[in-house]
CSV table of C-alpha atoms in Angstrom, one decimal:
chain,number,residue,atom,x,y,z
A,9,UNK,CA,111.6,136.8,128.0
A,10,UNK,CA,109.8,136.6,124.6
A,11,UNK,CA,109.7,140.0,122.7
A,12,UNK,CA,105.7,139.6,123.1
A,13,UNK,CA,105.2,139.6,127.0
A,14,UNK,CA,107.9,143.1,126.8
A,15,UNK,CA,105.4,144.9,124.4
A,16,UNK,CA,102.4,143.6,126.2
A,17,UNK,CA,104.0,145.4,129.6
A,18,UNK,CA,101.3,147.6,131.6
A,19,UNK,CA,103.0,151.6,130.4
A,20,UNK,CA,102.4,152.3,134.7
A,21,UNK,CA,104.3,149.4,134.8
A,22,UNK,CA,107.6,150.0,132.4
A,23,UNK,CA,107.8,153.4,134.1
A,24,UNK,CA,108.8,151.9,137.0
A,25,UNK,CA,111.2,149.5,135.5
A,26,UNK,CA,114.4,152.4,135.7
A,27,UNK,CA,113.2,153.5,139.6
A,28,UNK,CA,113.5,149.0,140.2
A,29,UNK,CA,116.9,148.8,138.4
A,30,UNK,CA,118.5,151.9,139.9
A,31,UNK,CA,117.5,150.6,143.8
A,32,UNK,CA,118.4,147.4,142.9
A,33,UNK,CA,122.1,148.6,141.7
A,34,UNK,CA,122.5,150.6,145.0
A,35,UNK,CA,121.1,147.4,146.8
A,36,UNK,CA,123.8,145.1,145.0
A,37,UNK,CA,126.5,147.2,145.3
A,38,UNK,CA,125.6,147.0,149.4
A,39,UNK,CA,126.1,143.3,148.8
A,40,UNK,CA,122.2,142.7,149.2
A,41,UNK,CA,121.8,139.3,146.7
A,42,UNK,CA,117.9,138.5,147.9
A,43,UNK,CA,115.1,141.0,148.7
A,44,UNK,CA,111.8,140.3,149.6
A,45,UNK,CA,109.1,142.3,148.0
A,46,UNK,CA,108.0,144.2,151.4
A,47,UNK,CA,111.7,145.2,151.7
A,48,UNK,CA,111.9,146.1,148.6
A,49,UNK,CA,108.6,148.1,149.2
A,50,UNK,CA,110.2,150.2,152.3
A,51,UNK,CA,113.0,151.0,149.9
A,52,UNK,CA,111.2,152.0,146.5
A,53,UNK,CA,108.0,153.1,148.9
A,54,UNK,CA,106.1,151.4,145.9
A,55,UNK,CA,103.7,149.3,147.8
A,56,UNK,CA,104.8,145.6,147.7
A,57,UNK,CA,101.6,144.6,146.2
A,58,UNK,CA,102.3,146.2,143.2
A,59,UNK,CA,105.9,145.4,143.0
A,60,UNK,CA,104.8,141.6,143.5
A,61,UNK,CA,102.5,142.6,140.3
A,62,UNK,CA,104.8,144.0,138.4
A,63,UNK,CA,107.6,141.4,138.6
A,64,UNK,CA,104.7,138.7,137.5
A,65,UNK,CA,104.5,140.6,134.2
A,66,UNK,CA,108.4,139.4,133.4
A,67,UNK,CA,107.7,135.9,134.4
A,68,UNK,CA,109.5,133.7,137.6
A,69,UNK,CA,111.3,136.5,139.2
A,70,UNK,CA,111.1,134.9,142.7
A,71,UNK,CA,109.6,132.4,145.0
A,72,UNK,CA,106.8,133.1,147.8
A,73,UNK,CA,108.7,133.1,150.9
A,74,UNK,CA,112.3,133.0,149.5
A,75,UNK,CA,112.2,136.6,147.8
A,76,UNK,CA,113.9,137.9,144.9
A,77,UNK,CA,117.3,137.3,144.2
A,78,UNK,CA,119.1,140.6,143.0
A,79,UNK,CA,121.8,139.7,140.6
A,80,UNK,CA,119.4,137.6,138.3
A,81,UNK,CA,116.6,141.3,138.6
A,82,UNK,CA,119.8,143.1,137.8
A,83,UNK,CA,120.3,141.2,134.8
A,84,UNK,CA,116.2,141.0,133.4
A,85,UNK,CA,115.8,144.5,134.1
A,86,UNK,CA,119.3,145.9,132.6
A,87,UNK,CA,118.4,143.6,129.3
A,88,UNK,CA,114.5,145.0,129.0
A,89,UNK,CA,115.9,148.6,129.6
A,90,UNK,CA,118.7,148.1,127.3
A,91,UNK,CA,121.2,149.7,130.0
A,92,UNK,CA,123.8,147.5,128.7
A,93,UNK,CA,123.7,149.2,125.4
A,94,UNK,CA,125.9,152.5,124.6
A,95,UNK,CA,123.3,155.3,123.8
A,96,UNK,CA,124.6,158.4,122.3
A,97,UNK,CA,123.2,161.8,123.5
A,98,UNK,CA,123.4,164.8,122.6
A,99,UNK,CA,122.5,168.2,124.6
A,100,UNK,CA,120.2,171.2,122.6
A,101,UNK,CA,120.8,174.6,124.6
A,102,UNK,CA,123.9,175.0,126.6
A,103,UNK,CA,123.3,177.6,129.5
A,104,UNK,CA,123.3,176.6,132.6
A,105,UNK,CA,120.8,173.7,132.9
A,106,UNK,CA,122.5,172.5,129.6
A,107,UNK,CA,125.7,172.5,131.5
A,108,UNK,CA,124.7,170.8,134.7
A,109,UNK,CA,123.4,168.1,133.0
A,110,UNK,CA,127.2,167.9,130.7
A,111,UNK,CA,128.7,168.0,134.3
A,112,UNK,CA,126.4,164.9,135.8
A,113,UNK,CA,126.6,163.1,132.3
A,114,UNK,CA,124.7,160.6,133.6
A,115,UNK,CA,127.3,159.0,136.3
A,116,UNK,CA,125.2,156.4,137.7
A,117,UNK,CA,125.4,154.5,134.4
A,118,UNK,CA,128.8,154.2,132.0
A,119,UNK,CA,126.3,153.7,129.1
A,120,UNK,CA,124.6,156.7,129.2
A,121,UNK,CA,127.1,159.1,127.7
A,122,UNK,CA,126.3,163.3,126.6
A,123,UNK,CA,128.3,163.0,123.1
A,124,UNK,CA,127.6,166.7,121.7
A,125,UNK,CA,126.0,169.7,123.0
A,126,UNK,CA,124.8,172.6,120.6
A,127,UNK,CA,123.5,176.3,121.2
A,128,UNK,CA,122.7,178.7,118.7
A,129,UNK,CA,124.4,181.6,120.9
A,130,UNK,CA,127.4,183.2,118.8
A,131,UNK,CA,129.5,183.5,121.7
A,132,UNK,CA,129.3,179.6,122.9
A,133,UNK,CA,129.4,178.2,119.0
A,134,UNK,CA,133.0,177.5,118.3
A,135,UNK,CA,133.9,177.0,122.0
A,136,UNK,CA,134.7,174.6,124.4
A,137,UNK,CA,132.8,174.6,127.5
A,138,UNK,CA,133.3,172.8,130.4
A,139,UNK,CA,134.6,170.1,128.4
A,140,UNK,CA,132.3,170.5,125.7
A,141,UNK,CA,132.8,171.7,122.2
A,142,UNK,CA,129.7,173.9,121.7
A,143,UNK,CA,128.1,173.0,118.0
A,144,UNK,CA,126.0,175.1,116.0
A,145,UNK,CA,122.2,173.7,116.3
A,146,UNK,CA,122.7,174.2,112.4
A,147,UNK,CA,125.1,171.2,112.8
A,148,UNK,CA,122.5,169.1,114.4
A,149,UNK,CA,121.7,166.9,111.4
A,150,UNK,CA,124.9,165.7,110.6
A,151,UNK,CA,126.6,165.5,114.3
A,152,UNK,CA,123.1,163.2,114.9
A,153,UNK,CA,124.3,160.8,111.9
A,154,UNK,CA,127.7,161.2,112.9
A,155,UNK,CA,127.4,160.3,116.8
A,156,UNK,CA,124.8,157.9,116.4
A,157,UNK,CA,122.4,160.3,118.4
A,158,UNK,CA,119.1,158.1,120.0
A,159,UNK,CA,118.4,160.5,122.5
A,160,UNK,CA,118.0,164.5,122.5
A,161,UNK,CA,117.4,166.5,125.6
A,162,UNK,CA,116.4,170.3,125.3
A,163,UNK,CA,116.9,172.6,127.9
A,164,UNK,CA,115.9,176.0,125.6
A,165,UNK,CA,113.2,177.9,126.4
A,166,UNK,CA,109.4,177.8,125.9
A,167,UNK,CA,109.5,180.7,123.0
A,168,UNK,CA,112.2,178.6,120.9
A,169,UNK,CA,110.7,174.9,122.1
A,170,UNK,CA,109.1,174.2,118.9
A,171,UNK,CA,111.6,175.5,116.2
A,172,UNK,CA,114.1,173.3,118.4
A,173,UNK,CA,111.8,170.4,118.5
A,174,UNK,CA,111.2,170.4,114.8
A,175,UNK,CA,114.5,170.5,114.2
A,176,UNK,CA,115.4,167.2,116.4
A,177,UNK,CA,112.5,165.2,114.7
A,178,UNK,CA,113.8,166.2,111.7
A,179,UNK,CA,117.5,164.7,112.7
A,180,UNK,CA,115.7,161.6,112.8
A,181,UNK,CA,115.9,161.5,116.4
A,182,UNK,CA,112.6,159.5,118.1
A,183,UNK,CA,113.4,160.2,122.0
A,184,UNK,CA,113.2,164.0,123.4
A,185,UNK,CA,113.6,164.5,127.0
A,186,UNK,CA,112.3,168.4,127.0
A,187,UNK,CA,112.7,171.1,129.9
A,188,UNK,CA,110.4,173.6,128.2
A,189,UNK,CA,106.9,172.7,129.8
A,190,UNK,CA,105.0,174.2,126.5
A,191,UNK,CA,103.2,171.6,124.9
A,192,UNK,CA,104.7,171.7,121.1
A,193,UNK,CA,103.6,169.4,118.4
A,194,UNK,CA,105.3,166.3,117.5
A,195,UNK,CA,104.7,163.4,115.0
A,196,UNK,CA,103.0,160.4,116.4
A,197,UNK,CA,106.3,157.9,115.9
A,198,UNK,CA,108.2,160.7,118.3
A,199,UNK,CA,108.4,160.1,122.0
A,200,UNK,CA,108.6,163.5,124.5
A,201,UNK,CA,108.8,163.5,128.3
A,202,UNK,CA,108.6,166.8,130.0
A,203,UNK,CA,109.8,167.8,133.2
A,204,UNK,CA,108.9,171.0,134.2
A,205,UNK,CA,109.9,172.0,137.5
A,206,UNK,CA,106.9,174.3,138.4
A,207,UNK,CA,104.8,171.1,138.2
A,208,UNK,CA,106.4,169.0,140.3
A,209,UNK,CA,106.6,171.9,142.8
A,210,UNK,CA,103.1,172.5,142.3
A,211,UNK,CA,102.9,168.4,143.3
A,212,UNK,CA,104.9,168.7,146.2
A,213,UNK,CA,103.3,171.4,147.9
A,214,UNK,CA,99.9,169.9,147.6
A,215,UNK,CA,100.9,166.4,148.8
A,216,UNK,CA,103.0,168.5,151.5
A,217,UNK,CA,99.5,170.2,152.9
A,218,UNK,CA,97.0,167.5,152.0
A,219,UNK,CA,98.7,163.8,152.8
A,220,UNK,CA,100.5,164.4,155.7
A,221,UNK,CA,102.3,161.4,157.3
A,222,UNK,CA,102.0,159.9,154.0
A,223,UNK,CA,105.2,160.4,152.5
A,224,UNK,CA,104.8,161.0,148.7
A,225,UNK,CA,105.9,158.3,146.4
A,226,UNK,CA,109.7,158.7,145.0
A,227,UNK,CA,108.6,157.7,141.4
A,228,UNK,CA,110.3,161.2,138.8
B,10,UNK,CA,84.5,172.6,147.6
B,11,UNK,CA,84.6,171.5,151.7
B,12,UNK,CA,88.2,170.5,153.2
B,13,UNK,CA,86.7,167.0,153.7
B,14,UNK,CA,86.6,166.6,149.5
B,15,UNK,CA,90.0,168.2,148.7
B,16,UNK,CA,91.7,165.6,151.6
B,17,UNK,CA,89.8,162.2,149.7
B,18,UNK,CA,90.9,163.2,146.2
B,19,UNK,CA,93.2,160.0,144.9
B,20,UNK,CA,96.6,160.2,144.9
B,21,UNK,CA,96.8,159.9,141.1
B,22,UNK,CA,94.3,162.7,140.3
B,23,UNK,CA,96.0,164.6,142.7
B,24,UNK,CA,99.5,164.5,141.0
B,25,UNK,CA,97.4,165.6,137.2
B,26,UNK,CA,96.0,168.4,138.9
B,27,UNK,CA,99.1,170.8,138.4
B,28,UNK,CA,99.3,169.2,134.9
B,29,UNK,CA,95.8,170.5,134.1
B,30,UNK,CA,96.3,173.7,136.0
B,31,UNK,CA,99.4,174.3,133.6
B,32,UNK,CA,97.6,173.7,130.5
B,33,UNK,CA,94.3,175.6,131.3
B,34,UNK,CA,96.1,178.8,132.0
B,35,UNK,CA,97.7,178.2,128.3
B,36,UNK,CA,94.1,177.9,127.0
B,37,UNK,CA,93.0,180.9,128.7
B,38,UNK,CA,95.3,182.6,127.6
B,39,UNK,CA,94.8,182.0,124.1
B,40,UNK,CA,91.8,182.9,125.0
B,41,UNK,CA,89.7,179.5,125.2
B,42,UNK,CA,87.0,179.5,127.6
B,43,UNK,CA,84.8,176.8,127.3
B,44,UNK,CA,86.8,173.0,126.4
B,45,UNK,CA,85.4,169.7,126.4
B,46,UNK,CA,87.4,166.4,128.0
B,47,UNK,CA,88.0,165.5,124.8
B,48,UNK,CA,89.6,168.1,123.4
B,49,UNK,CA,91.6,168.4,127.0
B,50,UNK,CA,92.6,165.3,126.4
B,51,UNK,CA,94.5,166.1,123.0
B,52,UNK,CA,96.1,168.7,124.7
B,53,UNK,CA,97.5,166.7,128.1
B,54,UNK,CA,98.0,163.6,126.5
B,55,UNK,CA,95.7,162.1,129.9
B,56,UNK,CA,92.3,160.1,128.7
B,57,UNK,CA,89.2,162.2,128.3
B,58,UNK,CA,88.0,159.3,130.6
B,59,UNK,CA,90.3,159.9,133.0
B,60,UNK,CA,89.8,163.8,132.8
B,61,UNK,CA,86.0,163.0,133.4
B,62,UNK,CA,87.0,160.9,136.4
B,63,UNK,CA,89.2,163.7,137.9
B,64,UNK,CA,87.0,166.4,137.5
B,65,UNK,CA,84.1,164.5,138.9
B,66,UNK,CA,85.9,164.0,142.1
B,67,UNK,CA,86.1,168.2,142.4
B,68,UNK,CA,82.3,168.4,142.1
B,69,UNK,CA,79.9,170.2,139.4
B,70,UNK,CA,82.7,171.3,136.9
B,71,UNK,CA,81.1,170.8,133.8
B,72,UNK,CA,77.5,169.8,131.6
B,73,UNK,CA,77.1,167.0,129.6
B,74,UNK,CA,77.7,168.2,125.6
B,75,UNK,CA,78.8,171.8,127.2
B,76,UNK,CA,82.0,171.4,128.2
B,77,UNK,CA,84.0,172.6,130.6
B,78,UNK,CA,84.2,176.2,132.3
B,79,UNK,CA,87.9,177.4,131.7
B,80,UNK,CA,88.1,180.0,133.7
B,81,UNK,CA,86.1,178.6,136.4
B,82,UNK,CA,88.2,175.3,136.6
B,83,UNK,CA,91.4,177.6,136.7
B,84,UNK,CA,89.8,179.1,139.9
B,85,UNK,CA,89.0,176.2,141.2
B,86,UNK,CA,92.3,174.1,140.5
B,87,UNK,CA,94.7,177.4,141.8
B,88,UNK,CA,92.6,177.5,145.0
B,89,UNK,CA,93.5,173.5,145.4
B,90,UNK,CA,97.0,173.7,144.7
B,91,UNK,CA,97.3,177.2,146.4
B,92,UNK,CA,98.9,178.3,143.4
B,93,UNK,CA,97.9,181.9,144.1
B,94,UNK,CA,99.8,181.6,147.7
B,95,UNK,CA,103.1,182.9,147.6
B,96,UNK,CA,105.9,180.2,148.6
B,97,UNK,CA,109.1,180.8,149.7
B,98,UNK,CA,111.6,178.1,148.1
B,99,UNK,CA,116.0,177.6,149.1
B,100,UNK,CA,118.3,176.2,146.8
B,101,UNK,CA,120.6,174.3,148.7
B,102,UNK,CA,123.8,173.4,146.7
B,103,UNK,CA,124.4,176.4,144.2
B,104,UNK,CA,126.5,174.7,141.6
B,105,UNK,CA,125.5,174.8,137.4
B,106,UNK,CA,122.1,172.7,138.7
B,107,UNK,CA,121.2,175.2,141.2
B,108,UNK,CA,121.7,178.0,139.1
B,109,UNK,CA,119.9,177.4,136.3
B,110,UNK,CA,117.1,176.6,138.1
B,111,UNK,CA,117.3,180.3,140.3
B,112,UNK,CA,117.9,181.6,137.2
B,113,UNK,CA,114.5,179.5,135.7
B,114,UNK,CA,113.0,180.7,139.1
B,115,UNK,CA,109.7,179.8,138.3
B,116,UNK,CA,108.7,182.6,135.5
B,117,UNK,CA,105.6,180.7,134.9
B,118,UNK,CA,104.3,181.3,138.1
B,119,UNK,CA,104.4,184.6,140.4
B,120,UNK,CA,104.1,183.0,143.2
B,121,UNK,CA,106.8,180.8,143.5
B,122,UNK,CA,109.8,182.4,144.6
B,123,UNK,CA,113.3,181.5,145.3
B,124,UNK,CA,114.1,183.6,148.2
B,125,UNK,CA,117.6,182.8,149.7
B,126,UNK,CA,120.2,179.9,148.0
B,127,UNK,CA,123.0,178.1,149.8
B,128,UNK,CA,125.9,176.0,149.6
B,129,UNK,CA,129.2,175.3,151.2
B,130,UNK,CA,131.9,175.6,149.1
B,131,UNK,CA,133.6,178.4,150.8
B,132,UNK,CA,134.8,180.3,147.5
B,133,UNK,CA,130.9,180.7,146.7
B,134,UNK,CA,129.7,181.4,149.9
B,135,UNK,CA,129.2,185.2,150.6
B,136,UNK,CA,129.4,186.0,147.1
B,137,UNK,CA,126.5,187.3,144.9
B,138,UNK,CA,125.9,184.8,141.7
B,139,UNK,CA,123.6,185.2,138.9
B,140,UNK,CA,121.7,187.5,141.6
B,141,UNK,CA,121.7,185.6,144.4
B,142,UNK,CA,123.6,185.8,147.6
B,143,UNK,CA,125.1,182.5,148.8
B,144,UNK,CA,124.7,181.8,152.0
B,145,UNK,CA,126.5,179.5,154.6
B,146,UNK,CA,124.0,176.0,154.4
B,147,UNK,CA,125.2,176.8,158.3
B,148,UNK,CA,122.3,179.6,158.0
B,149,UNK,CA,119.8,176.9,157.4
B,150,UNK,CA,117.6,177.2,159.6
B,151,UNK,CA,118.6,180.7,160.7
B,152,UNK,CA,117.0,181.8,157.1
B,153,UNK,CA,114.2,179.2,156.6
B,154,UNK,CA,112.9,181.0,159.5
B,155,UNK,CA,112.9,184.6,158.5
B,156,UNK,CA,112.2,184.0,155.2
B,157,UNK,CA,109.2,181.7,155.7
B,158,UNK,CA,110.6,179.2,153.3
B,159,UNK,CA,107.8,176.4,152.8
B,160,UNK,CA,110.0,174.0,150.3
B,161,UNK,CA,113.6,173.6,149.9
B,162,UNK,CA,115.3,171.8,146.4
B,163,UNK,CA,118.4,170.6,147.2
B,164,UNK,CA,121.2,169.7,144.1
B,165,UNK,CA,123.9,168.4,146.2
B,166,UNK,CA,125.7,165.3,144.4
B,167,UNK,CA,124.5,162.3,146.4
B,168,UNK,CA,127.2,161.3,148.6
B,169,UNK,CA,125.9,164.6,150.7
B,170,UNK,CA,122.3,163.9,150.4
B,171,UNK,CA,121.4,162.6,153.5
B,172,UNK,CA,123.6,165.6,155.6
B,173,UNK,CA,122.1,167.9,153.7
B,174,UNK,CA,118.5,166.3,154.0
B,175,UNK,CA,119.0,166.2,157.9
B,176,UNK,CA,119.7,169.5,158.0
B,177,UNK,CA,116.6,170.4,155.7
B,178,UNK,CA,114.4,168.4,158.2
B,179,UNK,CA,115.9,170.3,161.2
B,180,UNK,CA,115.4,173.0,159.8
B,181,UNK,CA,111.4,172.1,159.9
B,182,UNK,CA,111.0,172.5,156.6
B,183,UNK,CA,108.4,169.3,155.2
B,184,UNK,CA,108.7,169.4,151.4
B,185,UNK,CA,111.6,168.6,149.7
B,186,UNK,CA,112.7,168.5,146.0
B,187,UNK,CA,115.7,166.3,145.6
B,188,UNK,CA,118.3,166.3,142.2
B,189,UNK,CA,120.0,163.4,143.7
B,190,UNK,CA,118.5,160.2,143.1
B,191,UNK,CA,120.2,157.9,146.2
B,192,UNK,CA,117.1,157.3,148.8
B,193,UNK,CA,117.8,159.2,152.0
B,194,UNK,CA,116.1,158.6,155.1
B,195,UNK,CA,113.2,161.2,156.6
B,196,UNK,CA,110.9,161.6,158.9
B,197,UNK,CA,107.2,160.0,158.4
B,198,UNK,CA,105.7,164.0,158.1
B,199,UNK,CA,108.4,164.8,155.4
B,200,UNK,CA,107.5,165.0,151.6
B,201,UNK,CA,110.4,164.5,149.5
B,202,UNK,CA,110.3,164.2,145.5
B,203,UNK,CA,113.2,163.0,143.3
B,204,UNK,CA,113.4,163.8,140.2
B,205,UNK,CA,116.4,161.7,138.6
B,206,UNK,CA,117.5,162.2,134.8
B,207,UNK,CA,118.9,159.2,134.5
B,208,UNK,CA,115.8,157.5,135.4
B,209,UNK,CA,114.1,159.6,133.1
B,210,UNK,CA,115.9,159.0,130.1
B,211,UNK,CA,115.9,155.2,130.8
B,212,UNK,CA,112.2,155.4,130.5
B,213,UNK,CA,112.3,157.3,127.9
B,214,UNK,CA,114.7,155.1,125.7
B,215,UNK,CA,112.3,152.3,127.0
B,216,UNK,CA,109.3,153.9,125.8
B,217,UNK,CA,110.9,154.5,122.5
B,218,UNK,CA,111.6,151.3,121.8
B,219,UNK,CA,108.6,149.2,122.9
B,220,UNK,CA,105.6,151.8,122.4
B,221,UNK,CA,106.2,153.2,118.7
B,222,UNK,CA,103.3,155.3,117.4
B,223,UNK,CA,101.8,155.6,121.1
B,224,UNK,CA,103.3,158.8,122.8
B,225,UNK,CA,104.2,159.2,126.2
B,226,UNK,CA,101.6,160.5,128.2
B,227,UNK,CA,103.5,164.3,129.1
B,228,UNK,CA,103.7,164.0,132.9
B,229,UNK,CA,106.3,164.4,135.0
């Protein structure tokens, strides 16, 4: 695919692209090699006619009739995501959320790997913690350079969010994944995805009164 | 606003709606009580157009050049989410995930509140952690019963998912919140939402790369 048709992607589109690749992985490694797009639908429950839309945006994915063949979505998808490439991330804020996601360190993919965790807590600094040696957020600067950071997650709280966040833009880091659900300010080249828990309770419980029998779409 | 409205209300407007819910009670507490869509917009990251869209679907919310009623739309929003109902909420697997997130336990909202947790790793069960009591996931449904539980998150690894998810169902509980990202079969009247890091942080990294100087919208 030309670099062109990848920038020109639909965003409700690309957001889909890791939920596509992950099913598709799990489908592959159940020795599925061709899915059609209403099976595919049933799995993702993204309805097949905006899978079949989807797919057209990254050219001659499949054939009407025939389906898609797996290994060869594997391999478009993998290359637009860049989940063949190493990225380096690094862990702001090591309680227990900070922790749990050390401990998962992203299993489903061997290129997503946690390469430094920081806390500004005297008693974790200095220590090593479930694996992890526990830098000073004062060290965040220099272990970004030094690790080749791309990626930041933030699991401190709402009062300290922004302090934090400053700090990680001014790393140089672009990509922030942040826990705190308080909107803080970034610059415009700086990319931020929340998740906030309460939210997507919040979500749940209204699709759980209000579209019965229509189950809610798996999309994060 | 009559039941009939509150059922028709798209899918996508009703996923914002605990996004905007979130982000007026921040404005009213700063003590905003008149906003237009535009300036909402700056704040959520969503479209003033699509703003416009989604309140028009809730009826007369707003005047032309006026702006919008804060604390009116909060009153209006809470009763559609019934964010002012108190909902009773199990953790089911109480490892480093499940902790942080009882420990978390939903300050932002008083109504949400974690009222039993569970797991099955006999060295944790019976014991009181971080101010919880662990019970037996045996006492499933034993305990979803007496403590009214409406929605159960569940933080078991994946290769337990689907047990654990049966037994969530049996229990008759019809919302589900689900760390682990492997699709698990359920019943057409269950709700289940996964929220998956890995798949965020793919779309993040994705987002980074192809949609400089755009933001991500802050959705979860």
């Amino acid at each position: 695919m030309e670099e062109s048709a990848k920038d020109k992607l639909p965003r409700a589109t690309a957001k889909r692209l890791p939920l596509y690749l992950r099913n598709l992985n799990i489908l592959e490694a159940e020795g599925v090699i061709r899915i059609k797009s209403r099976e595919f639908a049933e799995i993702t429950k993204i309805p097949s006619a905006t899978i079949r839309r989807d797919f057209s945006y990254l050219g001659e994915l499949g054939r009407s009739g025939y389906g898609y063949d797996v290994p060869y979505l594997i391999e478009v998808f993998t290359a637009l995501l860049e989940a063949n490439e190493k990225k380096s991330i690094a862990i702001v804020g090591f309680g227990n959320l900070g922790r749990a996601i050390a401990k998962n360190n992203f299993r489903r993919n061997d290129n997503l790997a946690i390469s430094c965790v920081f806390d500004n807590n005297p008693a974790l600094v200095g220590k090593e913690i479930t694996g992890f040696y526990v830098y000073d957020i004062r060290d965040l600067k220099r272990m970004v350079q030094e690790k080749n950071v791309s990626v930041v997650i933030t699991t401190v709280p709402s009062e300290n969010s922004q302090i934090v966040v400053d700090e990680i833009v001014a790393s140089g880091v672009t990509a922030i994944l942040n826990f705190s659900s308080d909107r803080v300010d970034i610059p415009k080249n700086v990319n931020m995805r929340y998740i906030d828990l309460t939210t997507e309770l919040l979500t749940l419980v209204f699709f759980d009164h209000h579209y019965k029998n229509r189950p809610l779409v798996v999309t994060t």
